[in-house]
Amino acid sequence: GPEQRTDTSSLLHEQVDWNYLYLLARRHSVLPLVYSALQTNVGLIPPDQFQRFQQAYKENIARNVLMTAEMKRLIKLLEVKGIEAIPYKGPALALFAYGDVSLRRFVDLDIMVRKEDVDRGIESLLDDGYEISKELTDEQRALLLRTQHNLQFRRHNGQLIVELHWEVASHHFANSVQADELWRGLSHIEVSGTKLKSMSVNDLLFSLTVHGSRHCWERLLWLCDIAWLVSRHEPDWKLLMARSKETNNERMFLLGLYLCVKLFQMRVPDFVETDLRQDAQLEKLSVTIVEGLFSGVTHKPATPMEIFKYNLNIRKTWSSRAHYLRHMLEPTDGDVHAIALPKRFAFGYYLTRPFRLIFKVDR
């Protein structure tokens, strides 16, 4: 907005560490957004530094064009197979939130299908030349379909990565957007002249807060997505607040909003702002997150204990905390890739999981 543009101009009159700014923007995947903001102040920026940002912006456009074409192709491929699929994040989110696919950086494609169509979706991708990123037996794949919410595929030595989703998040991590509600409330978005089905603004906003929380809000891009989405669309705030309480995700949902209000002065209705002020835990959580976001140009992952404490504090009820503890103990692709167990000993993944958690936490 105008106020932010004025603030940017005044900051550019001060001494700027351009290398730090570039590397920090790259760390948070917001180089296209930073370049877009700098364009209105070209005269205040050293030409070589502006060209550096411009080059990154052009490279992002080239990659996004290819990724967008691939997403459209895959949606069509699945449709021909009789599988209803919707884009999730990636190009669709760039258009939905920013109105411009060039303003968001993404390195993979996320596609969502109904749970009953997952097996056919997997076979369709395999027939198309993709391979599951981590080799799995049939038994391991069946186990992950029960315990996880997506499966990753790759092609051309990892140059193309696709995540096939059947849920927004694991049921025990966050019972956020029920599958029936999601598929009943679809909207549409036009992608490069093609009309595609997409999540509604309410489902997308709720999903983004869950996704950011899964990763402890370690990337500024995820907050930008929310702030821009809210600035360009009008969510049903009463519905969202009611859903957050009904699903025991109230603090998780509110934290994403709180951070956007704090960092970007995002506007929310008065009754939402009242809830943001009443939960003192939100400020405590935000302080730690903001310190991490601006801790330097190199991301320092949270420790397993920090992740564990965060996930307990982000949940307000003991029942939701119990669900999270159960989620922690459910096998991931990392667990099944580490050791191949025959079907009759599949319970062994649940036994080895706690020991793997001591050394690494899968988020």
Short mmCIF file of C-alpha atoms in Angstrom, two decimals:
data_model
loop_
_atom_site.label_atom_id
_atom_site.label_comp_id
_atom_site.label_asym_id
_atom_site.label_seq_id
_atom_site.Cartn_x
_atom_site.Cartn_y
_atom_site.Cartn_z
CA GLY A 1 0.00 0.00 0.00
CA PRO A 2 0.96 3.72 -0.17
CA GLU A 3 2.20 3.87 3.43
CA GLN A 4 4.52 0.91 2.92
CA ARG A 5 5.85 2.38 -0.35
CA THR A 6 6.63 5.64 1.46
CA ASP A 7 8.39 3.71 4.24
CA THR A 8 10.42 1.81 1.64
CA SER A 9 11.55 5.03 -0.02
CA SER A 10 12.66 6.53 3.28
CA LEU A 11 14.61 3.38 4.20
CA LEU A 12 16.40 3.43 0.86
CA HIS A 13 17.80 6.86 1.70
CA GLU A 14 19.69 5.21 4.56
CA GLN A 15 22.73 2.98 4.27
CA VAL A 16 21.60 -0.40 2.95
CA ASP A 17 23.61 -3.62 3.14
CA TRP A 18 22.53 -4.86 -0.29
CA ASN A 19 24.21 -8.24 -0.04
CA TYR A 20 22.49 -8.94 3.29
CA LEU A 21 19.13 -7.84 1.89
CA TYR A 22 19.52 -10.05 -1.18
CA LEU A 23 20.57 -13.12 0.80
CA LEU A 24 17.82 -12.63 3.40
CA ALA A 25 15.20 -12.28 0.65
CA ARG A 26 16.54 -15.44 -1.00
CA ARG A 27 16.44 -17.32 2.30
CA HIS A 28 12.75 -16.43 2.70
CA SER A 29 11.83 -17.01 -0.99
CA VAL A 30 10.63 -13.40 -1.37
CA LEU A 31 13.11 -12.12 -3.97
CA PRO A 32 10.33 -11.50 -6.53
CA LEU A 33 8.35 -9.46 -3.99
CA VAL A 34 11.39 -7.44 -2.94
CA TYR A 35 12.28 -6.74 -6.57
CA SER A 36 8.70 -5.63 -7.24
CA ALA A 37 8.91 -3.17 -4.33
CA LEU A 38 12.32 -1.87 -5.44
CA GLN A 39 11.11 -1.15 -8.97
CA THR A 40 9.35 2.01 -7.83
CA ASN A 41 12.61 3.36 -6.37
CA VAL A 42 15.17 2.45 -9.04
CA GLY A 43 16.95 5.80 -8.76
CA LEU A 44 17.85 5.09 -5.12
CA ILE A 45 19.46 1.71 -5.81
CA PRO A 46 23.00 1.07 -7.11
CA PRO A 47 22.59 -0.23 -10.71
CA ASP A 48 24.62 -3.40 -10.12
CA GLN A 49 22.52 -4.28 -7.09
CA PHE A 50 19.25 -3.66 -8.90
CA GLN A 51 20.43 -5.88 -11.76
CA ARG A 52 21.15 -8.65 -9.26
CA PHE A 53 17.56 -8.59 -8.02
CA GLN A 54 16.27 -8.23 -11.57
CA GLN A 55 18.19 -11.29 -12.75
CA ALA A 56 16.75 -13.39 -9.90
CA TYR A 57 13.29 -12.12 -10.80
CA LYS A 58 13.69 -13.10 -14.47
CA GLU A 59 14.99 -16.55 -13.56
CA ASN A 60 11.97 -17.03 -11.29
CA ILE A 61 9.61 -16.08 -14.13
CA ALA A 62 11.23 -18.59 -16.49
CA ARG A 63 10.94 -21.40 -13.94
CA ASN A 64 7.37 -20.46 -13.01
CA VAL A 65 6.25 -20.49 -16.64
CA LEU A 66 7.54 -24.05 -17.06
CA MET A 67 6.07 -25.18 -13.74
CA THR A 68 2.70 -23.63 -14.53
CA ALA A 69 2.55 -25.42 -17.88
CA GLU A 70 3.40 -28.71 -16.16
CA MET A 71 0.71 -28.17 -13.54
CA LYS A 72 -1.93 -27.58 -16.22
CA ARG A 73 -0.77 -30.68 -18.07
CA LEU A 74 -0.97 -32.86 -14.98
CA ILE A 75 -4.43 -31.60 -14.01
CA LYS A 76 -5.59 -32.44 -17.55
CA LEU A 77 -3.85 -35.83 -17.43
CA LEU A 78 -5.65 -36.76 -14.22
CA GLU A 79 -8.94 -35.46 -15.58
CA VAL A 80 -8.64 -37.74 -18.62
CA LYS A 81 -8.18 -40.63 -16.17
CA GLY A 82 -11.44 -39.64 -14.46
CA ILE A 83 -9.68 -38.12 -11.42
CA GLU A 84 -10.82 -34.74 -10.15
CA ALA A 85 -7.74 -32.77 -9.11
CA ILE A 86 -7.10 -29.23 -7.92
CA PRO A 87 -3.87 -27.22 -7.73
CA TYR A 88 -2.77 -26.37 -4.21
CA LYS A 89 -0.21 -23.62 -3.54
CA GLY A 90 2.33 -23.11 -6.37
CA PRO A 91 1.03 -21.24 -9.46
CA ALA A 92 -2.59 -21.28 -8.28
CA LEU A 93 -1.70 -19.62 -4.98
CA ALA A 94 0.49 -17.06 -6.79
CA LEU A 95 -2.49 -16.01 -8.89
CA PHE A 96 -5.02 -16.23 -6.07
CA ALA A 97 -2.96 -14.24 -3.57
CA TYR A 98 -0.86 -11.91 -5.74
CA GLY A 99 -2.74 -11.84 -9.03
CA ASP A 100 0.58 -12.48 -10.78
CA VAL A 101 2.36 -15.83 -11.11
CA SER A 102 5.73 -14.04 -11.32
CA LEU A 103 5.51 -12.63 -7.77
CA ARG A 104 5.78 -15.93 -5.92
CA ARG A 105 8.67 -18.39 -5.83
CA PHE A 106 7.86 -22.09 -5.75
CA VAL A 107 10.07 -25.10 -6.41
CA ASP A 108 7.47 -27.87 -6.57
CA LEU A 109 3.87 -28.47 -7.57
CA ASP A 110 1.15 -29.48 -5.13
CA ILE A 111 -1.90 -31.27 -6.49
CA MET A 112 -4.81 -32.51 -4.40
CA VAL A 113 -7.12 -35.42 -5.18
CA ARG A 114 -9.84 -37.18 -3.26
CA LYS A 115 -8.57 -39.89 -0.93
CA GLU A 116 -10.42 -42.60 -2.85
CA ASP A 117 -8.58 -41.52 -6.01
CA VAL A 118 -5.07 -41.58 -4.53
CA ASP A 119 -4.08 -45.02 -5.83
CA ARG A 120 -5.20 -44.15 -9.37
CA GLY A 121 -3.47 -40.79 -9.08
CA ILE A 122 -0.22 -42.48 -8.07
CA GLU A 123 -0.41 -44.91 -10.97
CA SER A 124 -1.16 -42.06 -13.38
CA LEU A 125 1.95 -40.17 -12.31
CA LEU A 126 4.09 -43.31 -12.48
CA ASP A 127 2.78 -44.09 -15.99
CA ASP A 128 3.62 -40.51 -16.98
CA GLY A 129 7.28 -40.97 -16.11
CA TYR A 130 7.38 -39.68 -12.54
CA GLU A 131 8.85 -41.78 -9.77
CA ILE A 132 8.19 -41.74 -6.05
CA SER A 133 11.01 -39.70 -4.49
CA LYS A 134 11.77 -42.41 -1.95
CA GLU A 135 11.45 -45.97 -3.19
CA LEU A 136 8.61 -47.79 -1.42
CA THR A 137 7.21 -51.28 -1.36
CA ASP A 138 3.46 -51.71 -1.82
CA GLU A 139 3.11 -52.32 1.91
CA GLN A 140 5.05 -49.17 2.79
CA ARG A 141 3.00 -47.10 0.39
CA ALA A 142 -0.24 -48.41 1.90
CA LEU A 143 1.03 -47.52 5.37
CA LEU A 144 1.85 -43.94 4.37
CA LEU A 145 -1.58 -43.49 2.80
CA ARG A 146 -3.02 -44.20 6.25
CA THR A 147 -0.64 -42.07 8.30
CA GLN A 148 0.39 -39.14 6.07
CA HIS A 149 -1.35 -36.55 3.88
CA ASN A 150 0.83 -36.44 0.75
CA LEU A 151 3.39 -38.33 -1.30
CA GLN A 152 6.28 -36.78 -3.23
CA PHE A 153 7.22 -37.60 -6.83
CA ARG A 154 10.09 -36.43 -8.99
CA ARG A 155 11.13 -36.40 -12.63
CA HIS A 156 14.23 -35.44 -14.63
CA ASN A 157 16.60 -36.14 -11.72
CA GLY A 158 14.55 -34.05 -9.33
CA GLN A 159 14.21 -31.00 -11.58
CA LEU A 160 10.45 -31.49 -11.41
CA ILE A 161 8.91 -32.29 -8.02
CA VAL A 162 5.22 -32.97 -7.50
CA GLU A 163 3.47 -33.61 -4.20
CA LEU A 164 0.21 -35.50 -4.48
CA HIS A 165 -2.05 -34.53 -1.56
CA TRP A 166 -5.21 -36.18 -0.30
CA GLU A 167 -5.51 -33.99 2.81
CA VAL A 168 -4.34 -30.52 3.82
CA ALA A 169 -2.50 -32.02 6.80
CA SER A 170 -2.40 -35.26 8.71
CA HIS A 171 -5.66 -35.68 10.62
CA HIS A 172 -3.85 -35.91 13.96
CA PHE A 173 -1.68 -32.87 13.28
CA ALA A 174 -4.59 -30.54 12.55
CA ASN A 175 -8.17 -31.48 11.87
CA SER A 176 -8.51 -28.29 9.85
CA VAL A 177 -10.32 -28.66 6.54
CA GLN A 178 -12.53 -31.72 6.19
CA ALA A 179 -12.33 -33.38 2.80
CA ASP A 180 -16.09 -33.20 2.20
CA GLU A 181 -16.16 -29.47 2.96
CA LEU A 182 -13.17 -28.80 0.73
CA TRP A 183 -14.57 -30.54 -2.34
CA ARG A 184 -18.06 -29.07 -1.86
CA GLY A 185 -16.75 -25.50 -1.62
CA LEU A 186 -14.47 -25.29 -4.66
CA SER A 187 -14.08 -22.05 -6.58
CA HIS A 188 -12.40 -21.42 -9.94
CA ILE A 189 -9.25 -19.66 -11.06
CA GLU A 190 -7.93 -18.87 -14.52
CA VAL A 191 -4.36 -20.02 -15.14
CA SER A 192 -2.80 -18.91 -18.42
CA GLY A 193 -6.15 -18.91 -20.18
CA THR A 194 -7.30 -22.20 -18.64
CA LYS A 195 -10.07 -22.28 -16.05
CA LEU A 196 -9.21 -24.64 -13.19
CA LYS A 197 -10.98 -25.64 -10.02
CA SER A 198 -9.38 -24.36 -6.85
CA MET A 199 -9.86 -24.13 -3.10
CA SER A 200 -12.20 -21.44 -1.83
CA VAL A 201 -10.59 -18.42 -0.18
CA ASN A 202 -11.75 -19.69 3.25
CA ASP A 203 -10.28 -23.16 2.82
CA LEU A 204 -7.09 -21.78 1.33
CA LEU A 205 -6.58 -19.27 4.15
CA PHE A 206 -7.16 -21.90 6.81
CA SER A 207 -4.86 -24.34 5.02
CA LEU A 208 -2.07 -21.78 4.79
CA THR A 209 -2.14 -21.16 8.54
CA VAL A 210 -1.90 -24.91 9.15
CA HIS A 211 0.95 -25.29 6.65
CA GLY A 212 2.93 -22.42 8.16
CA SER A 213 2.44 -23.82 11.63
CA ARG A 214 3.65 -27.27 10.53
CA HIS A 215 6.96 -25.60 9.69
CA CYS A 216 7.03 -23.26 12.71
CA TRP A 217 6.67 -20.22 10.40
CA GLU A 218 10.34 -20.38 9.42
CA ARG A 219 9.83 -18.67 6.05
CA LEU A 220 8.52 -15.13 5.51
CA LEU A 221 6.90 -16.12 2.20
CA TRP A 222 4.16 -18.06 3.98
CA LEU A 223 3.12 -14.96 5.91
CA CYS A 224 3.24 -12.85 2.75
CA ASP A 225 0.86 -15.36 1.12
CA ILE A 226 -1.68 -14.82 3.90
CA ALA A 227 -1.34 -11.03 4.00
CA TRP A 228 -1.71 -10.66 0.23
CA LEU A 229 -4.57 -13.18 0.09
CA VAL A 230 -6.52 -11.24 2.72
CA SER A 231 -5.77 -7.92 0.99
CA ARG A 232 -7.19 -9.13 -2.34
CA HIS A 233 -10.13 -11.24 -1.14
CA GLU A 234 -12.78 -11.07 1.54
CA PRO A 235 -12.77 -14.20 3.72
CA ASP A 236 -15.81 -15.20 5.74
CA TRP A 237 -14.23 -14.33 9.08
CA LYS A 238 -17.15 -15.55 11.21
CA LEU A 239 -17.10 -18.93 9.48
CA LEU A 240 -13.33 -19.20 9.87
CA MET A 241 -13.36 -18.30 13.56
CA ALA A 242 -16.12 -20.81 14.19
CA ARG A 243 -14.22 -23.51 12.29
CA SER A 244 -11.02 -22.81 14.21
CA LYS A 245 -12.81 -23.34 17.51
CA GLU A 246 -14.77 -26.39 16.38
CA THR A 247 -11.60 -28.13 15.18
CA ASN A 248 -9.41 -27.14 18.16
CA ASN A 249 -7.16 -25.11 15.87
CA GLU A 250 -8.02 -21.66 17.17
CA ARG A 251 -4.54 -20.61 18.30
CA MET A 252 -2.90 -22.14 15.23
CA PHE A 253 -5.19 -20.12 12.98
CA LEU A 254 -4.90 -16.92 15.01
CA LEU A 255 -1.10 -17.04 15.18
CA GLY A 256 -0.81 -16.77 11.41
CA LEU A 257 -3.09 -13.73 11.47
CA TYR A 258 -1.29 -12.24 14.47
CA LEU A 259 2.08 -12.41 12.73
CA CYS A 260 0.68 -10.75 9.59
CA VAL A 261 -0.89 -7.96 11.64
CA LYS A 262 2.37 -7.50 13.54
CA LEU A 263 4.71 -7.53 10.53
CA PHE A 264 2.53 -6.18 7.71
CA GLN A 265 -0.22 -4.22 9.49
CA MET A 266 -2.74 -6.57 7.88
CA ARG A 267 -6.30 -5.50 8.58
CA VAL A 268 -8.79 -7.87 10.21
CA PRO A 269 -12.32 -7.27 11.56
CA ASP A 270 -12.64 -5.84 15.07
CA PHE A 271 -13.98 -9.09 16.56
CA VAL A 272 -10.96 -11.00 15.17
CA GLU A 273 -8.60 -8.34 16.52
CA THR A 274 -10.24 -8.73 19.93
CA ASP A 275 -9.46 -12.46 19.91
CA LEU A 276 -5.88 -11.70 18.88
CA ARG A 277 -5.44 -9.39 21.88
CA GLN A 278 -7.06 -11.75 24.38
CA ASP A 279 -4.67 -14.67 23.84
CA ALA A 280 -1.41 -13.62 25.52
CA GLN A 281 0.30 -16.77 24.23
CA LEU A 282 0.22 -15.36 20.68
CA GLU A 283 2.67 -12.57 21.52
CA LYS A 284 5.02 -14.99 23.28
CA LEU A 285 5.01 -17.33 20.29
CA SER A 286 5.41 -14.46 17.81
CA VAL A 287 8.49 -13.05 19.55
CA THR A 288 10.36 -16.32 19.08
CA ILE A 289 9.18 -16.68 15.48
CA VAL A 290 10.13 -13.14 14.46
CA GLU A 291 13.57 -13.52 16.07
CA GLY A 292 14.06 -16.67 13.99
CA LEU A 293 12.85 -15.02 10.77
CA PHE A 294 15.39 -12.22 11.09
CA SER A 295 18.24 -14.18 12.65
CA GLY A 296 20.47 -13.82 9.60
CA VAL A 297 20.83 -14.93 6.01
CA THR A 298 21.24 -18.60 6.86
CA HIS A 299 18.30 -20.57 8.18
CA LYS A 300 18.95 -22.21 11.53
CA PRO A 301 16.48 -25.07 12.00
CA ALA A 302 14.68 -25.28 15.30
CA THR A 303 15.85 -28.05 17.60
CA PRO A 304 13.62 -31.09 18.17
CA MET A 305 12.81 -29.81 21.66
CA GLU A 306 11.92 -26.33 20.33
CA ILE A 307 9.60 -27.89 17.74
CA PHE A 308 7.97 -30.08 20.37
CA LYS A 309 7.39 -27.16 22.76
CA TYR A 310 6.04 -24.98 19.96
CA ASN A 311 3.55 -27.63 18.89
CA LEU A 312 2.28 -28.07 22.43
CA ASN A 313 1.96 -24.31 22.98
CA ILE A 314 0.15 -23.73 19.69
CA ARG A 315 -2.64 -26.02 20.87
CA LYS A 316 -5.06 -24.78 23.54
CA THR A 317 -6.67 -28.06 24.62
CA TRP A 318 -5.27 -31.27 26.03
CA SER A 319 -7.19 -33.32 23.47
CA SER A 320 -5.52 -31.49 20.56
CA ARG A 321 -2.13 -31.96 22.24
CA ALA A 322 -2.84 -35.66 22.59
CA HIS A 323 -3.65 -35.81 18.88
CA TYR A 324 -0.32 -34.13 18.12
CA LEU A 325 1.57 -36.65 20.24
CA ARG A 326 -0.12 -39.43 18.30
CA HIS A 327 0.81 -37.67 15.04
CA MET A 328 4.45 -37.58 16.15
CA LEU A 329 4.48 -41.34 16.55
CA GLU A 330 2.97 -42.13 13.16
CA PRO A 331 5.51 -43.44 10.60
CA THR A 332 6.67 -41.08 7.84
CA ASP A 333 8.36 -41.71 4.51
CA GLY A 334 11.68 -41.23 6.30
CA ASP A 335 10.87 -44.09 8.67
CA VAL A 336 9.82 -46.55 6.00
CA HIS A 337 12.76 -45.57 3.81
CA ALA A 338 15.21 -46.22 6.62
CA ILE A 339 14.19 -49.85 6.98
CA ALA A 340 12.12 -52.24 4.86
CA LEU A 341 9.81 -54.40 6.96
CA PRO A 342 7.56 -57.16 5.59
CA LYS A 343 3.81 -56.53 5.79
CA ARG A 344 3.28 -58.74 8.83
CA PHE A 345 5.86 -56.70 10.76
CA ALA A 346 4.59 -53.27 9.70
CA PHE A 347 3.88 -52.48 13.37
CA GLY A 348 7.65 -52.29 13.76
CA TYR A 349 7.63 -48.81 12.19
CA TYR A 350 5.67 -47.58 15.19
CA LEU A 351 8.27 -49.12 17.50
CA THR A 352 11.29 -47.61 15.70
CA ARG A 353 9.71 -44.20 15.22
CA PRO A 354 10.38 -42.92 18.80
CA PHE A 355 14.06 -43.79 18.48
CA ARG A 356 14.33 -41.94 15.16
CA LEU A 357 12.70 -38.90 16.77
CA ILE A 358 15.60 -38.67 19.18
CA PHE A 359 17.90 -37.88 16.26
CA LYS A 360 15.56 -36.15 13.83
CA VAL A 361 12.05 -34.72 13.91
CA ASP A 362 10.05 -35.05 10.66
CA ARG A 363 7.93 -31.95 10.20
#
